[in-house]
Coordinates of C-alpha atoms in Angstrom, one line a residue:
X293 CA 60.4 -4.0 102.9
X294 CA 59.8 -8.0 101.8
X295 CA 56.0 -9.0 102.8
X296 CA 53.2 -11.0 101.8
X297 CA 49.7 -9.8 101.6
X298 CA 46.5 -11.7 102.8
X299 CA 43.1 -10.2 101.5
X300 CA 40.2 -10.1 103.1
X301 CA 37.2 -8.5 101.0
X302 CA 33.4 -7.7 101.0
X303 CA 31.1 -9.6 99.0
X304 CA 30.7 -7.8 96.2
X305 CA 34.4 -7.1 95.7
X306 CA 35.9 -7.8 92.5
X307 CA 38.8 -9.3 94.1
X308 CA 36.8 -12.2 95.3
X309 CA 37.8 -14.8 92.8
X310 CA 41.9 -14.0 93.6
X311 CA 43.9 -17.2 95.6
X312 CA 45.1 -14.7 98.4
X313 CA 41.3 -14.0 99.3
X314 CA 40.8 -15.5 102.6
X315 CA 37.6 -14.5 103.6
X316 CA 34.0 -13.1 102.2
X317 CA 32.4 -10.5 104.4
X318 CA 28.5 -9.6 104.1
X319 CA 26.9 -6.2 104.2
X320 CA 26.8 -3.9 107.0
X321 CA 23.3 -4.7 107.7
X322 CA 23.6 -8.3 107.6
X323 CA 26.8 -8.4 109.3
X324 CA 25.2 -6.4 112.3
X325 CA 23.3 -9.7 113.2
X326 CA 25.8 -12.5 112.6
X327 CA 28.8 -10.4 113.9
X328 CA 29.6 -12.9 116.5
X329 CA 30.1 -15.6 113.6
X330 CA 32.0 -13.4 111.5
X331 CA 34.5 -12.2 114.6
X332 CA 35.1 -16.4 115.3
X333 CA 35.5 -16.6 111.2
X334 CA 37.9 -13.7 110.9
X335 CA 39.9 -14.7 114.2
X336 CA 40.5 -18.2 112.9
X337 CA 42.2 -16.4 109.4
X338 CA 44.2 -14.5 111.8
X339 CA 45.6 -17.1 114.5
X340 CA 46.1 -19.2 110.8
X341 CA 48.3 -16.5 109.0
X342 CA 49.5 -14.9 112.3
X343 CA 50.4 -11.6 110.5
X344 CA 52.7 -9.1 111.9
X345 CA 50.4 -6.0 110.8
X346 CA 46.9 -5.6 110.2
X347 CA 45.8 -2.8 107.8
X348 CA 41.8 -1.9 107.7
X349 CA 40.7 0.1 105.3
X350 CA 36.9 0.7 105.6
X351 CA 34.0 1.6 108.0
X352 CA 30.9 0.3 109.5
X353 CA 31.6 -3.0 111.6
X354 CA 35.1 -3.2 110.3
X355 CA 36.8 -1.6 113.0
X356 CA 35.1 -3.7 115.7
X357 CA 35.5 -6.8 113.8
X358 CA 39.0 -6.7 113.7
X359 CA 39.5 -5.2 116.8
X360 CA 37.5 -8.2 118.3
X361 CA 39.0 -11.0 116.4
X362 CA 42.6 -10.1 116.8
X363 CA 41.8 -9.6 121.4
X364 CA 43.5 -12.6 122.0
X365 CA 46.8 -12.0 119.3
X366 CA 47.3 -8.2 119.9
X367 CA 48.5 -7.5 116.3
X368 CA 49.4 -4.0 116.0
X369 CA 46.2 -2.7 113.7
X370 CA 46.7 0.4 111.0
X371 CA 43.2 2.0 110.4
X372 CA 43.2 4.1 107.0
X373 CA 40.8 6.9 106.5
X374 CA 39.5 7.2 103.0
X375 CA 36.2 8.3 103.2
X376 CA 33.5 9.5 105.5
X377 CA 30.5 7.4 104.8
X378 CA 29.2 6.7 108.0
X379 CA 29.2 10.5 109.0
X380 CA 27.9 11.5 105.7
X381 CA 25.1 8.8 105.9
X382 CA 24.2 10.1 109.8
X383 CA 24.2 13.8 109.2
X384 CA 22.5 14.2 105.9
X385 CA 20.9 11.1 103.8
X386 CA 19.8 8.2 105.8
X387 CA 16.2 8.3 105.6
X388 CA 15.5 4.7 107.5
X389 CA 15.7 4.9 111.1
X390 CA 17.1 1.8 111.7
X391 CA 19.9 2.5 109.1
X392 CA 20.5 6.0 111.1
X393 CA 20.5 4.2 114.3
X394 CA 22.8 1.4 113.5
X395 CA 25.2 3.8 112.0
X396 CA 25.2 6.1 114.8
X397 CA 26.1 3.3 117.3
X398 CA 28.9 2.0 114.7
X399 CA 30.5 5.8 114.6
X400 CA 30.7 5.7 118.5
X401 CA 32.4 2.4 118.7
X402 CA 34.6 2.9 115.6
X403 CA 35.8 6.4 117.4
X404 CA 36.1 4.8 120.4
X405 CA 38.5 2.3 118.8
X406 CA 40.5 4.6 117.0
X407 CA 40.9 7.0 120.2
X408 CA 43.1 4.0 121.2
X409 CA 44.9 3.1 118.1
X410 CA 48.5 4.5 117.7
X411 CA 48.3 4.0 114.1
X412 CA 46.0 6.3 112.0
X413 CA 46.3 7.2 108.3
X414 CA 44.7 9.5 106.3
X415 CA 44.7 10.0 102.5
X416 CA 44.6 13.4 102.0
X417 CA 44.8 16.1 104.2
X418 CA 41.3 17.0 104.7
X419 CA 40.3 13.7 106.3
X420 CA 43.5 14.0 108.4
X421 CA 42.2 17.3 109.7
X422 CA 38.6 15.6 110.3
X423 CA 39.4 12.9 112.2
X424 CA 42.1 15.0 114.2
X425 CA 39.6 17.2 115.0
X426 CA 37.0 14.3 116.1
X427 CA 39.7 12.0 117.6
X428 CA 41.7 14.8 119.3
X429 CA 44.9 12.8 118.0
X430 CA 47.3 12.5 115.3
X431 CA 46.4 11.3 112.1
X432 CA 49.4 10.8 109.6
X433 CA 48.9 12.0 105.9
X434 CA 50.1 9.0 103.6
X435 CA 48.8 9.0 99.7
X436 CA 48.0 5.4 100.0
X437 CA 45.6 6.1 96.8
X438 CA 47.6 4.0 94.6
X439 CA 47.0 5.1 91.0
X440 CA 48.6 2.2 88.5
X441 CA 49.5 4.6 85.6
X442 CA 49.6 1.4 83.4
X443 CA 46.0 0.5 83.8
X444 CA 44.4 3.9 84.2
X445 CA 45.9 5.8 81.0
X446 CA 44.6 7.4 78.1
X447 CA 43.3 5.4 75.5
X448 CA 44.2 5.7 71.4
X449 CA 41.7 6.7 69.2
X450 CA 41.2 3.5 67.9
X451 CA 40.9 1.8 71.0
X452 CA 38.7 3.8 72.3
X453 CA 36.2 3.3 69.5
X454 CA 36.8 -0.6 69.8
X455 CA 35.7 -0.5 73.5
X456 CA 32.6 2.1 72.6
X457 CA 31.5 -0.4 69.9
X458 CA 31.6 -3.4 72.2
X459 CA 30.0 -1.9 75.3
X460 CA 26.9 -0.2 73.1
X461 CA 28.5 3.4 73.9
X462 CA 27.4 5.6 70.9
X463 CA 30.7 6.6 69.3
X464 CA 29.0 9.7 67.3
X465 CA 28.0 11.7 70.9
X466 CA 29.8 13.2 73.7
X467 CA 30.0 10.6 76.4
X468 CA 29.4 11.7 80.0
X469 CA 30.3 9.0 82.3
X470 CA 29.3 8.5 86.6
X471 CA 30.8 6.0 87.5
X472 CA 30.6 5.2 91.5
X473 CA 28.2 4.1 94.2
X474 CA 24.7 4.0 93.7
X475 CA 22.8 4.5 97.2
X476 CA 19.9 6.7 98.4
X477 CA 21.8 9.5 98.7
X478 CA 23.0 9.9 95.2
X479 CA 19.7 9.1 93.6
X480 CA 18.5 12.5 93.7
X481 CA 21.8 13.7 91.7
X482 CA 21.7 11.3 89.3
X483 CA 18.2 11.7 88.3
X484 CA 19.5 15.4 88.1
X485 CA 22.1 14.6 85.9
X486 CA 20.0 12.5 83.7
X487 CA 17.7 14.8 83.4
X488 CA 20.1 17.6 82.3
X489 CA 21.5 15.3 79.6
X490 CA 17.7 14.3 78.4
X491 CA 17.4 18.2 78.1
X492 CA 20.5 18.8 76.1
X493 CA 19.8 15.8 73.8
X494 CA 16.5 17.8 73.3
X495 CA 18.6 20.9 72.8
X496 CA 20.1 19.4 69.8
X497 CA 23.5 18.5 71.1
X498 CA 25.0 14.9 70.3
X499 CA 25.4 13.3 74.1
X500 CA 25.0 10.2 75.8
X501 CA 24.8 9.6 79.7
X502 CA 26.7 6.3 80.7
X503 CA 26.0 5.0 84.4
X504 CA 28.5 2.8 85.8
X505 CA 28.1 1.5 89.4
X506 CA 26.9 -0.8 91.9
X507 CA 24.5 -0.4 95.4
X508 CA 21.5 -1.0 97.2
X509 CA 19.7 1.2 94.8
X510 CA 20.7 0.4 91.5
X511 CA 17.4 -1.2 90.9
X512 CA 15.7 1.5 91.9
X513 CA 17.7 3.7 89.6
X514 CA 17.1 1.4 86.7
X515 CA 13.3 1.4 87.5
X516 CA 13.6 5.2 87.4
X517 CA 15.4 5.3 84.0
X518 CA 12.9 2.5 82.4
X519 CA 9.6 5.3 83.3
X520 CA 11.8 8.2 81.8
X521 CA 12.3 6.1 78.3
X522 CA 8.4 4.6 78.9
X523 CA 7.2 8.7 79.1
X524 CA 9.4 9.4 76.2
X525 CA 13.0 9.6 76.6
X526 CA 15.0 8.3 73.8
X527 CA 17.0 5.1 74.6
X528 CA 20.1 5.9 73.2
X529 CA 20.5 8.9 75.3
X530 CA 21.0 6.8 78.6
X531 CA 23.2 3.7 79.1
X532 CA 23.3 2.1 82.0
X533 CA 26.0 -0.4 82.4
X534 CA 25.8 -4.0 83.3
X535 CA 28.2 -5.4 86.2
X536 CA 31.4 -5.4 84.7
X537 CA 35.0 -6.8 86.1
X538 CA 37.3 -4.6 87.7
X539 CA 39.8 -4.2 84.7
X540 CA 37.2 -3.2 82.1
X541 CA 36.5 -0.1 84.2
X542 CA 39.6 2.1 83.2
X543 CA 38.9 1.2 79.6
X544 CA 35.6 2.3 79.9
X545 CA 36.5 5.7 82.0
X546 CA 39.1 6.0 79.1
X547 CA 36.8 5.6 76.3
X548 CA 34.4 8.4 77.4
X549 CA 34.4 12.2 77.3
X550 CA 33.3 13.7 80.3
X551 CA 33.6 12.0 83.7
X552 CA 31.2 13.0 86.6
X553 CA 32.8 12.9 90.0
X554 CA 30.0 11.4 92.6
X555 CA 28.2 14.0 94.4
X556 CA 26.7 14.2 98.0
X557 CA 23.7 16.3 98.2
X558 CA 23.3 18.5 100.5
X559 CA 27.1 18.9 101.0
X560 CA 27.9 17.2 104.0
X561 CA 31.3 18.9 104.7
X562 CA 35.1 19.3 103.0
X563 CA 36.2 15.8 103.6
X564 CA 35.0 13.7 100.4
X565 CA 37.2 11.0 99.2
X566 CA 39.1 11.2 95.7
X567 CA 39.6 7.9 94.6
X568 CA 37.3 8.3 91.6
X569 CA 38.3 11.5 90.4
X570 CA 41.9 10.4 90.4
X571 CA 41.1 7.5 88.5
X572 CA 39.0 10.0 85.7
X573 CA 42.2 12.4 86.0
X574 CA 44.9 9.1 85.2
X575 CA 42.6 8.3 82.2
X576 CA 43.1 11.8 80.8
X577 CA 39.2 12.7 81.2
X578 CA 37.7 16.2 81.4
X579 CA 36.1 16.3 84.4
X580 CA 33.3 17.7 86.8
X581 CA 33.5 17.6 90.3
X582 CA 32.1 19.6 93.3
X583 CA 33.0 22.6 95.1
X584 CA 33.6 22.8 98.9
X585 CA 35.2 18.9 98.9
X586 CA 38.8 18.0 99.2
X587 CA 38.8 17.4 95.5
X588 CA 39.8 20.7 95.0
X589 CA 43.0 19.9 96.5
X590 CA 43.5 18.0 93.2
X591 CA 41.5 20.0 90.6
X592 CA 42.1 23.7 89.3
X593 CA 38.7 24.7 88.1
X594 CA 38.6 25.7 84.3
X595 CA 42.2 24.5 83.9
X596 CA 41.9 20.4 84.7
X597 CA 38.6 20.5 85.2
X598 CA 35.5 21.8 86.2
X599 CA 34.3 22.5 90.0
X600 CA 30.6 23.4 90.3
X601 CA 28.3 23.9 93.3
X602 CA 26.4 20.9 92.3
X603 CA 23.0 22.1 91.7
X604 CA 20.8 20.9 88.9
X605 CA 21.2 24.1 87.1
X606 CA 24.9 24.9 87.8
X607 CA 25.7 21.2 86.5
X608 CA 23.2 21.8 83.3
X609 CA 25.1 25.1 82.7
X610 CA 28.4 23.3 82.7
X611 CA 27.9 20.6 80.8
X612 CA 26.5 23.1 78.2
X613 CA 29.2 25.3 78.0
X614 CA 31.4 22.0 77.8
X615 CA 29.5 21.0 74.5
X616 CA 29.3 24.0 73.1
X617 CA 33.6 24.5 73.3
X618 CA 34.3 20.6 72.5
X619 CA 38.1 21.6 72.0
X620 CA 38.7 22.2 75.8
X621 CA 37.4 18.6 76.3
X622 CA 40.7 16.7 75.4
X623 CA 43.0 19.7 76.5
X624 CA 41.6 19.7 79.8
X625 CA 41.8 15.9 80.0
X626 CA 45.7 16.3 79.4
X627 CA 46.0 18.5 82.1
X628 CA 44.3 16.3 84.2
X629 CA 46.5 13.4 83.4
X630 CA 49.7 15.8 83.6
X631 CA 48.5 16.9 87.3
X632 CA 47.5 13.6 88.6
X633 CA 51.0 11.9 87.4
X634 CA 53.0 14.6 88.4
X635 CA 51.2 14.2 92.3
X636 CA 51.3 10.3 92.2
X637 CA 53.7 8.7 90.0
X638 CA 56.6 9.2 92.9
X639 CA 57.4 6.2 95.1
X640 CA 57.7 8.6 97.8
X641 CA 53.9 7.5 99.3
X642 CA 54.8 3.9 98.7
X643 CA 57.9 4.2 100.6
X644 CA 56.1 6.2 103.2
X645 CA 53.7 3.9 103.8
X646 CA 56.4 0.8 103.8
X647 CA 58.0 3.0 106.4
X648 CA 54.7 3.2 108.3
X649 CA 54.0 -0.4 107.9
X650 CA 57.6 -1.3 109.0
X651 CA 57.1 1.1 112.4
X652 CA 54.1 -0.6 113.3
X653 CA 55.6 -4.0 113.1
X654 CA 58.2 -3.3 115.5
X655 CA 55.7 -3.2 117.8
X656 CA 55.5 -6.9 118.0
X657 CA 57.8 -8.5 116.2
X658 CA 60.0 -9.0 112.7
X659 CA 57.5 -8.8 110.0
X660 CA 56.4 -12.0 108.1
X661 CA 52.6 -11.3 106.8
X662 CA 51.0 -8.2 106.5
X663 CA 47.0 -8.4 106.3
X664 CA 45.2 -6.0 104.1
X665 CA 41.7 -5.4 105.2
X666 CA 39.6 -3.8 102.1

């Protein structure tokens, strides 16, 4: 199926310098106050590009924004579920009354929009189950998580050493990488992870924690790290990476030894997105992820990775056991890579998505352009 893709991204996206990017959208809280202006801007883009199908991946104000901007043309919209940001935020993590109120409002609006939509896609079985229960309608499972195995892949020893030297990762230590969002609900876990690595260093293990990611609480985390260093923690135990271009991220992942999947605590539900975990596995990394999440659909405990309960103690013991038996690190990484390649190297999922796009486009007119909202 031949199509042209038009991408609309948020301001902090790494895609915002590409030629096919047609709009830059603000953060959710900023958008809440200028939503009418954004709707007009996006409506102009839709009118100009005249897409046959609009693919929406994202929560917060995005479903409302696209629906309002599309109200005159009535293009078919496909909503893609990759995570549960709003649901987990409201249920467990938001401390601000304003954020909770806004999030609850958007949840109600979004669910109302989804209920009217003909086209709903989930990227893993758990997400499909969650939204089917919430919306009481069918959500189609299509593995739209696409892994480029030429980009996310293991590095040879020489390349790995070069990346470590270039970005300040200690080549003589076991590197433990956290790559993901840094929001308020991640802070307690990240602090525990850092404390565990610091303790392992004090016990004589050669370890270094690498923090790579962005979010509204990145500065808060950096300040916490600074205070720990001022209180005597060695500088070379904690490395907070600066902002990196998207193309370097796979190389950083592949150069590290152990990769930790982002945990949310308390555990909200069994429907966590597995995108970052899949990237870790594609790079052939020894991974640690959380029991109870949909990540268990990908990881076999003590074979392709470690599944823990997310508590500080359990995480510490798991890390310590890995460091004691270092030979397992590479072997588990190889199995993780083999697992993800077997599941996602097939073109079947791409073909399924193409067929779904074709089906959606037939509700309007023959496909000419597809708008992809990330």
